[in-house]
Every structure is written in C-alpha cells, then in structure tokens.
Amino acid sequence: MIPFVNLVEQRKKYCDEFQKAEQTVLNSGCFIGGPQVNALENELAKYLGIQASNVITCASGTDAITIALMALELKPGDEVIVPDFTFIAPAECVALLGGVPKFADIDAQTLQISPESVQKLITKRTKGIIAVDLFGQCAPFYALKDLAKTNKLWLIEDAAQAFGAKQGKNFACTLGDISITSFYPTKPLGCYGDGGAIFTKNIELATRARQIANHGSKMRYCHDCIGINSRLDALQAAILCVKLLHLNEELIIRQKNATLYNNFFYNNCNDIIPQKIASNNISTYAQYTVLAKNRETFINKLEQANIPYCIHYPTPLHTQKCFEKYANLQNLEQIKNTIWATLHAISLPVCAFTHVHKIIDLLQ
Ligand SMILES: *Cc1c(COP(=O)(O)O)cnc(C)c1O
C-alpha cells in the first residue's frame, strides 16, 4: 500500500544527518530547551526574515493557539470568529479559555475562511479572528486585515499546515498579529512527536507568550502570571533543524506533485475540482484536496486501485457535540459552502516522497 505521508522514505534519505543530530542531543544530557531549541528558533526566524526574539517554540500547535489567546488576554464570554471547515483546534482553544467560537463559512473554491462571512458574525463582543491557512494556502489576509483594523479586532494566523507558504512577498507565520504553526509529524515541517511555535513581531506579545509557555515565569521561581508548561524537546528541535534545511526542496516537489494532479483532473475528470490556489499564493500543499461531485464513486475507484485517501474534514465544526451550546441555527444558511465541502472534499497523497505519476497511472 502507498503511504499517505511517507515519513519512512524521508527518514532514509536524511538518515545520516538525523543520527548525528540525535546523538548530539542524547549524549548532551540536556533534553528540554537548551542549545538545539535556541538554534531552531534562530533558524525559523532566519527563514522568515524576522528576529529570533519573535519566535517562541512550544509543545504543540494546539498549545501555540492557547498561548496566543492567553497572551491576547481572551476573557470568558469574548467572541472569536473561526472557520467552520477546518481542524478543531482553533475553536477548541477558544472554548477551553471560556471564549465563544463563532463559526464562519468558507470560499467555495479556495476553501479558505470567507471575509464576507466573518463580517456578518462581528458583534460588540467580538475580540478577534483566527484564520487558518487551510491545506497550506494562506487565508485571504488582505481582506481579513482590513476587517480586523476597521473593527479593532486582533487576528491570529493558524499556519499549522503552512510553514513555508507565501502570500505575495510575505511568508505564512508573519501574517497575523500572532501566528502559530505545528510540527506534528505529518505536517510539511514535522518532528518526531508533538511540537509547535508562536510568531509575533509585537515584542510585548512575544515576551508574554514566552512567559506563558514557561509557567508564567521570566526568571526561575518567579511567576508573574498564570501560565502553562509548554516546551519543545531538544530532540524535536534537533530533528526540525535537519528537516528545515530540506524544506524548500520538499516544497518544490509537493508543488510539482500538485501540478501533476491538477493537469490530470482538469484534462480527464470534469467532476473532480482541485482546491483553487488564489493568485499571488504559494501553497505548501500540506494536503492536496479536491472536491469530487460524487465522492462515493471516487472513493470506490481509489479503494479498487489501493490508493490511500483522507477526508478533510467530514463535518462542519459547529455540528460537533462539544460545540452544542454554541450552535447557532440561524447560521445554517450562511455556511452552505462548508456543508458542501464536508460532503465532497477528499485528499490524496502529495508529500515529497509520493510518486504521483504512479498514482495517476492507477487512476487512468
Ligand atoms: C494540526 C493542526 C493544529 C494542531 O496542531 P497540533 O500540533 O497537532 O496540536 C491546529 N490547527 C490546524 C489547522 C491544524 O491542521
């Protein structure tokens, strides 16, 4: 069976570099924080063209969102607008802190949060927006920044799937007041466990986020605010430093893979429509996702050919049981693109170690 994400082949290719980096950490006796974590923060900052003090690594992408919301001082009852069509984390973190997630619809073609839908959800209690760079493409930040500015809202960029993506000249992870990413193993830049990072050019927010991630402490045993324990392991940082060196070559292969699929579907299947990438955007293709008019038929074909697939995402978030108390029925009409996407979206293997021409041969 073809793997959906081929981490085994990736490990083989960079094996010598990984082993050297891993041995250095294991022999050092320093496993949390330390030189590897500092080196990673430096390298991430260099990649994005920002200061190392603007980068705070932490224990996961989900923690990164929670820390960002804590740094922005989200209060119980505050409303935050999140996409209805994405992974649960943004809405979950808002609710965990007592905030109220409001679910916005997406654009039917790019599948990104829709600024028009966001606008309709803004009330007196709205404090901010969490925009997700879905499947590795940046959300429509030109419009979102305008909306945020006009309505005095903060904007968090959830770039969990998009480290390395670009919108115009700007990198993903630099587009929000605070941006976050995830190093979950199957993300385009992933480690060998959980990991995440927070990015902000606002030095006050950066200082607060760093403090919150470390038990509210700037100085050992001196706690100025309530924080959490969310630190990155040295081993994960060492692995990420190796993978970051290869990220650009891998992103180019992902983009070539996506182009192969696009050409095939455009020329051969008018009932399968690839996610549109808006002009001026470079996606990481964390997922290669299409909308299949008849998803069941397409799934049968994939299963017969032994091609793996995933459904991102099978239900609108607002219908999850955990969000029952926020369900807002008058919204149903306003989230029709989300409902369509949950019924028709399907993702195919696209990582830098996927042989897409072989998959296309199987589909022919
Ligand atoms: C993966 C993901 C997260 C969570 O990241 P973890 O590191 O798994 O906690 C958050 N948001 C989005 C959009 C994701 O895809």
Coordinates of C-alpha atoms and ligand atoms in Angstrom, one line a residue:
M1 CA 0.0 0.0 0.0
I2 CA 1.2 3.5 -0.8
P3 CA 1.7 5.5 2.4
F4 CA -0.5 8.7 2.7
V5 CA 2.6 10.5 4.1
N6 CA 5.9 8.7 3.5
L7 CA 7.9 9.5 6.7
V8 CA 9.9 6.3 6.3
E9 CA 11.4 7.3 2.9
Q10 CA 12.1 10.8 4.3
R11 CA 14.0 9.2 7.3
K12 CA 16.0 7.0 4.9
K13 CA 17.1 10.0 2.8
Y14 CA 18.4 12.2 5.6
C15 CA 19.3 9.3 7.9
D16 CA 23.0 10.3 8.5
E17 CA 22.1 13.9 9.3
F18 CA 19.3 12.8 11.7
Q19 CA 21.5 10.3 13.5
K20 CA 24.3 12.8 14.1
A21 CA 21.8 15.4 15.4
E22 CA 20.0 12.8 17.6
Q23 CA 23.3 11.5 19.1
T24 CA 24.4 15.1 19.9
V25 CA 21.2 15.6 22.0
L26 CA 21.2 12.2 23.6
N27 CA 24.8 12.5 24.7
S28 CA 24.4 16.1 25.9
G29 CA 22.1 15.3 28.9
C30 CA 20.1 18.4 28.0
F31 CA 16.6 17.4 26.8
I32 CA 14.3 20.3 27.2
G33 CA 15.2 23.8 25.9
G34 CA 18.9 24.4 25.5
P35 CA 21.2 24.9 22.5
Q36 CA 19.1 22.9 19.9
V37 CA 15.9 24.8 20.8
N38 CA 17.7 28.2 20.6
A39 CA 19.3 27.1 17.3
L40 CA 15.8 26.1 15.9
E41 CA 14.3 29.5 16.9
N42 CA 17.2 31.2 15.2
E43 CA 16.8 29.2 12.0
L44 CA 13.0 29.6 11.9
A45 CA 13.4 33.4 12.3
K46 CA 16.1 33.5 9.6
Y47 CA 13.8 31.6 7.2
L48 CA 11.0 34.1 7.8
G49 CA 13.2 37.1 7.9
I50 CA 12.3 38.1 11.4
Q51 CA 14.1 38.4 14.8
A52 CA 14.8 35.3 16.8
S53 CA 13.1 37.0 19.8
N54 CA 9.9 37.0 17.7
V55 CA 9.8 33.1 17.6
I56 CA 8.7 31.1 20.7
T57 CA 8.7 27.3 20.3
C58 CA 6.3 25.3 22.4
A59 CA 4.9 21.8 22.9
S60 CA 2.2 21.7 20.1
G61 CA 0.3 23.7 17.6
T62 CA -2.8 23.5 19.8
D63 CA -0.8 24.9 22.8
A64 CA 0.5 27.6 20.5
I65 CA -3.1 28.7 19.8
T66 CA -3.9 28.6 23.5
I67 CA -0.8 30.6 24.4
A68 CA -1.6 33.1 21.7
L69 CA -5.1 33.6 23.1
M70 CA -3.8 33.9 26.6
A71 CA -1.2 36.5 25.5
L72 CA -4.0 38.5 23.8
E73 CA -5.9 38.2 27.2
L74 CA -9.0 36.5 25.9
K75 CA -11.7 36.7 28.7
P76 CA -14.7 34.4 29.3
G77 CA -17.6 35.4 27.1
D78 CA -15.4 37.0 24.4
E79 CA -16.4 36.0 20.9
V80 CA -13.8 34.8 18.4
I81 CA -14.6 34.1 14.8
V82 CA -13.1 30.8 13.5
P83 CA -13.6 28.8 10.3
D84 CA -16.3 26.1 10.4
F85 CA -14.4 24.0 7.9
T86 CA -11.0 23.0 9.5
F87 CA -9.3 21.0 12.3
I88 CA -11.0 21.5 15.7
A89 CA -8.0 23.2 17.4
P90 CA -8.9 26.9 16.8
A91 CA -12.5 26.6 18.1
E92 CA -11.5 24.2 20.8
C93 CA -8.8 26.5 22.3
V94 CA -11.2 29.5 22.3
A95 CA -13.8 27.4 24.2
L96 CA -11.3 26.0 26.6
L97 CA -10.5 29.5 27.8
G98 CA -14.2 30.3 28.2
G99 CA -14.4 32.2 24.9
V100 CA -17.3 31.8 22.4
P101 CA -16.3 30.4 19.0
K102 CA -18.4 31.8 16.1
F103 CA -18.2 29.7 13.0
A104 CA -17.6 31.4 9.7
D105 CA -18.2 29.9 6.2
I106 CA -15.5 29.4 3.6
D107 CA -15.0 30.3 0.0
A108 CA -16.4 27.6 -2.3
Q109 CA -13.3 27.4 -4.4
T110 CA -10.3 28.2 -2.3
L111 CA -11.9 26.6 0.8
Q112 CA -10.4 29.4 2.9
I113 CA -12.4 31.4 5.6
S114 CA -14.7 33.9 3.8
P115 CA -14.2 37.6 4.9
E116 CA -17.8 38.3 3.9
S117 CA -19.0 35.6 6.3
V118 CA -16.6 36.9 9.0
Q119 CA -18.0 40.3 8.7
K120 CA -21.6 39.1 9.2
L121 CA -20.6 37.5 12.6
I122 CA -18.9 40.6 14.1
T123 CA -20.8 41.8 17.2
K124 CA -20.0 44.1 20.2
R125 CA -18.5 41.1 21.9
T126 CA -16.1 40.0 19.1
K127 CA -12.5 40.3 20.1
G128 CA -10.7 38.6 17.3
I129 CA -10.5 36.3 14.3
I130 CA -8.5 33.1 13.9
A131 CA -7.8 32.5 10.2
V132 CA -6.5 29.1 9.2
D133 CA -4.1 28.7 6.2
L134 CA -6.1 25.7 5.1
F135 CA -4.2 22.8 3.4
G136 CA -1.1 25.0 3.2
Q137 CA -2.5 28.0 1.4
C138 CA -2.6 31.4 3.2
A139 CA -6.1 32.7 4.2
P140 CA -7.2 35.9 2.4
F141 CA -5.2 38.2 4.7
Y142 CA -5.5 41.4 2.7
A143 CA -9.3 41.4 3.3
L144 CA -9.0 40.0 6.9
K145 CA -6.5 42.6 8.0
D146 CA -8.8 45.3 6.7
L147 CA -11.8 43.8 8.6
A148 CA -9.7 43.5 11.8
K149 CA -8.4 47.0 11.6
T150 CA -11.9 48.6 10.9
N151 CA -13.5 46.7 13.8
K152 CA -10.5 46.8 16.2
L153 CA -10.1 43.1 16.4
W154 CA -6.9 41.1 16.7
L155 CA -6.0 38.5 14.1
I156 CA -4.4 35.1 14.8
E157 CA -3.0 33.2 11.8
D158 CA -3.2 29.4 12.3
A159 CA -0.4 28.4 9.9
A160 CA -0.2 24.8 11.4
Q161 CA -0.3 23.5 7.8
A162 CA 1.6 26.3 6.1
F163 CA 5.1 26.9 7.4
G164 CA 6.9 27.9 4.1
A165 CA 3.8 29.1 2.2
K166 CA 3.8 32.6 0.8
Q167 CA 1.2 35.3 0.0
G168 CA 2.8 38.0 -2.2
K169 CA 6.2 38.7 -0.6
N170 CA 5.0 37.6 2.8
F171 CA 5.6 34.3 4.4
A172 CA 2.9 32.4 6.3
C173 CA 3.6 32.7 10.0
T174 CA 4.1 36.5 9.6
L175 CA 0.5 37.4 8.6
G176 CA -1.3 37.7 11.9
D177 CA -0.8 39.9 15.0
I178 CA 0.2 36.5 16.3
S179 CA 0.8 33.5 14.0
I180 CA 1.3 29.8 15.0
T181 CA 2.5 26.6 13.5
S182 CA 2.5 22.9 14.3
F183 CA 5.4 20.4 14.0
Y184 CA 3.1 17.4 14.2
P185 CA 4.9 14.6 12.3
T186 CA 2.8 14.7 9.1
K187 CA 2.8 18.5 8.7
P188 CA 5.0 19.8 5.9
L189 CA 7.6 20.7 8.6
G190 CA 7.1 17.9 11.2
C191 CA 9.2 16.5 14.1
Y192 CA 9.1 13.0 15.7
G193 CA 6.4 13.8 18.3
D194 CA 4.5 16.9 19.2
G195 CA 5.8 20.4 18.7
G196 CA 4.7 23.9 17.8
A197 CA 5.7 27.6 17.6
I198 CA 4.4 31.1 18.0
F199 CA 5.5 34.0 15.9
T200 CA 4.8 37.7 16.6
K201 CA 6.7 40.9 15.7
N202 CA 5.0 42.6 18.7
I203 CA 7.7 42.4 21.3
E204 CA 5.2 42.8 24.2
L205 CA 3.1 39.9 22.9
A206 CA 6.3 37.8 22.3
T207 CA 7.5 38.4 25.8
R208 CA 4.2 37.5 27.3
A209 CA 3.8 34.3 25.1
R210 CA 7.3 33.1 26.1
Q211 CA 6.4 33.7 29.7
I212 CA 3.0 31.9 29.5
A213 CA 4.7 28.9 27.8
N214 CA 7.0 28.6 30.8
H215 CA 4.7 28.6 33.8
G216 CA 4.2 32.4 33.7
S217 CA 7.9 32.8 34.6
K218 CA 10.6 35.0 33.1
M219 CA 13.0 34.3 35.9
R220 CA 13.2 30.9 37.7
Y221 CA 10.8 30.5 40.6
C222 CA 9.3 34.0 39.9
H223 CA 5.8 33.7 38.4
D224 CA 4.2 36.9 37.3
C225 CA 1.1 35.5 35.6
I226 CA -0.7 32.1 35.3
G227 CA 1.0 30.1 32.5
I228 CA 1.3 26.5 31.3
N229 CA 4.0 24.0 30.8
S230 CA 4.6 24.0 27.0
R231 CA 8.2 23.5 26.0
L232 CA 9.8 21.9 23.0
D233 CA 12.2 18.9 23.5
A234 CA 15.8 19.3 22.4
L235 CA 15.4 16.1 20.3
Q236 CA 12.5 17.5 18.4
A237 CA 14.4 20.8 17.8
A238 CA 17.4 18.9 16.5
I239 CA 15.3 16.9 14.1
L240 CA 13.5 20.1 12.9
C241 CA 16.8 21.8 12.2
V242 CA 17.7 19.0 9.8
K243 CA 14.3 19.0 8.2
L244 CA 14.3 22.8 7.8
L245 CA 17.4 22.5 5.6
H246 CA 15.5 20.4 3.2
L247 CA 12.1 22.1 3.4
N248 CA 12.4 24.3 0.3
E249 CA 13.4 21.3 -1.9
E250 CA 10.5 19.3 -0.5
L251 CA 8.0 22.1 -1.0
I252 CA 9.0 22.3 -4.7
I253 CA 8.4 18.6 -5.1
R254 CA 5.0 18.9 -3.4
Q255 CA 4.1 21.8 -5.8
K256 CA 5.2 19.7 -8.8
N257 CA 3.1 16.8 -7.4
A258 CA 0.1 19.1 -7.1
T259 CA 0.6 20.3 -10.7
L260 CA 0.6 16.7 -12.0
Y261 CA -2.7 16.0 -10.2
N262 CA -4.2 19.3 -11.4
N263 CA -3.4 18.7 -15.0
F264 CA -4.7 15.2 -14.8
F265 CA -8.0 16.2 -13.2
Y266 CA -8.5 19.2 -15.4
N267 CA -8.0 17.2 -18.6
N268 CA -9.7 14.0 -17.6
C269 CA -12.4 14.5 -15.0
N270 CA -14.8 17.4 -15.1
D271 CA -16.5 16.1 -11.9
I272 CA -13.3 16.5 -9.8
I273 CA -12.3 20.0 -9.0
P274 CA -8.9 20.7 -7.2
Q275 CA -8.8 23.3 -4.4
K276 CA -8.2 26.7 -6.1
I277 CA -5.0 28.4 -5.1
A278 CA -5.6 32.2 -5.2
S279 CA -3.3 34.3 -7.3
N280 CA -0.2 35.5 -5.5
N281 CA -0.2 32.5 -3.2
I282 CA 2.3 29.6 -2.9
S283 CA 0.8 26.7 -1.0
T284 CA 2.8 24.1 1.0
Y285 CA 0.3 21.5 -0.1
A286 CA 0.0 20.1 3.4
Q287 CA -2.9 18.4 1.7
Y288 CA -3.8 18.0 -1.9
T289 CA -7.6 18.3 -1.7
V290 CA -10.2 18.1 -4.4
L291 CA -14.0 18.4 -4.5
A292 CA -15.5 15.3 -6.0
K293 CA -19.0 15.7 -7.3
N294 CA -19.7 12.1 -6.5
R295 CA -17.3 11.3 -3.6
E296 CA -18.6 7.8 -3.1
T297 CA -17.8 6.8 -6.7
F298 CA -14.3 8.4 -6.5
I299 CA -13.7 6.6 -3.2
N300 CA -14.6 3.2 -4.8
K301 CA -12.2 3.9 -7.6
L302 CA -9.4 4.8 -5.1
E303 CA -10.0 1.7 -3.0
Q304 CA -10.0 -0.6 -6.0
A305 CA -6.7 0.9 -7.1
N306 CA -5.3 0.7 -3.5
I307 CA -4.7 4.5 -3.4
P308 CA -4.9 5.9 0.2
Y309 CA -7.0 9.0 0.8
C310 CA -8.3 11.1 3.8
I311 CA -11.4 13.1 4.3
H312 CA -10.5 16.6 5.5
Y313 CA -12.9 17.4 7.1
P314 CA -16.0 15.2 7.4
T315 CA -18.3 17.5 9.4
P316 CA -18.8 21.2 9.9
L317 CA -17.2 22.1 13.3
H318 CA -20.4 23.7 14.7
T319 CA -22.1 20.3 14.5
Q320 CA -19.6 18.6 16.8
K321 CA -21.2 17.6 20.1
C322 CA -18.7 19.6 22.2
F323 CA -19.9 22.8 20.5
E324 CA -23.6 22.1 21.0
K325 CA -24.0 25.0 23.3
Y326 CA -22.7 27.4 20.7
A327 CA -24.8 26.0 17.8
N328 CA -26.4 28.9 16.1
L329 CA -29.2 27.7 13.8
Q330 CA -29.8 30.9 12.0
N331 CA -26.3 30.4 10.7
L332 CA -27.1 27.3 8.7
E333 CA -28.0 29.2 5.5
Q334 CA -24.7 31.1 5.9
I335 CA -22.4 28.1 6.0
K336 CA -23.5 26.4 2.8
N337 CA -20.0 26.2 1.3
T338 CA -18.8 24.5 4.5
I339 CA -21.6 21.9 4.2
W340 CA -20.8 21.3 0.5
A341 CA -17.0 20.9 1.3
T342 CA -17.6 18.4 4.1
L343 CA -19.7 16.2 1.6
H344 CA -17.3 16.5 -1.3
A345 CA -13.7 17.2 -0.2
I346 CA -11.1 14.4 -0.3
S347 CA -7.3 14.5 0.0
L348 CA -4.7 12.4 -1.9
P349 CA -1.1 11.7 -1.1
V350 CA 1.2 14.6 -2.1
C351 CA 4.3 14.5 0.1
A352 CA 7.8 14.9 -1.4
F353 CA 8.2 11.1 -1.3
T354 CA 4.9 10.3 -3.1
H355 CA 5.2 9.0 -6.7
V356 CA 2.2 10.9 -8.1
H357 CA 2.7 9.8 -11.7
K358 CA 2.2 6.2 -10.5
I359 CA -1.0 7.2 -8.7
I360 CA -2.2 8.9 -11.8
D361 CA -1.4 5.8 -13.9
L362 CA -3.6 3.8 -11.5
L363 CA -6.4 6.3 -11.9
Q364 CA -6.4 6.1 -15.7
Ligands
LIG1 C1 -2.6 20.2 13.1 C2 -3.3 21.5 13.3 C3 -3.4 22.1 14.5 C4 -2.9 21.5 15.8 O1 -1.6 21.2 15.8 P1 -1.0 20.1 16.9 O2 0.5 20.3 16.8 O3 -1.4 18.8 16.4 O4 -1.6 20.5 18.2 C5 -4.1 23.3 14.6 N1 -4.7 23.9 13.6 C6 -4.7 23.3 12.3 C7 -5.3 24.0 11.2 C8 -4.0 22.0 12.2 O5 -4.0 21.5 11.0

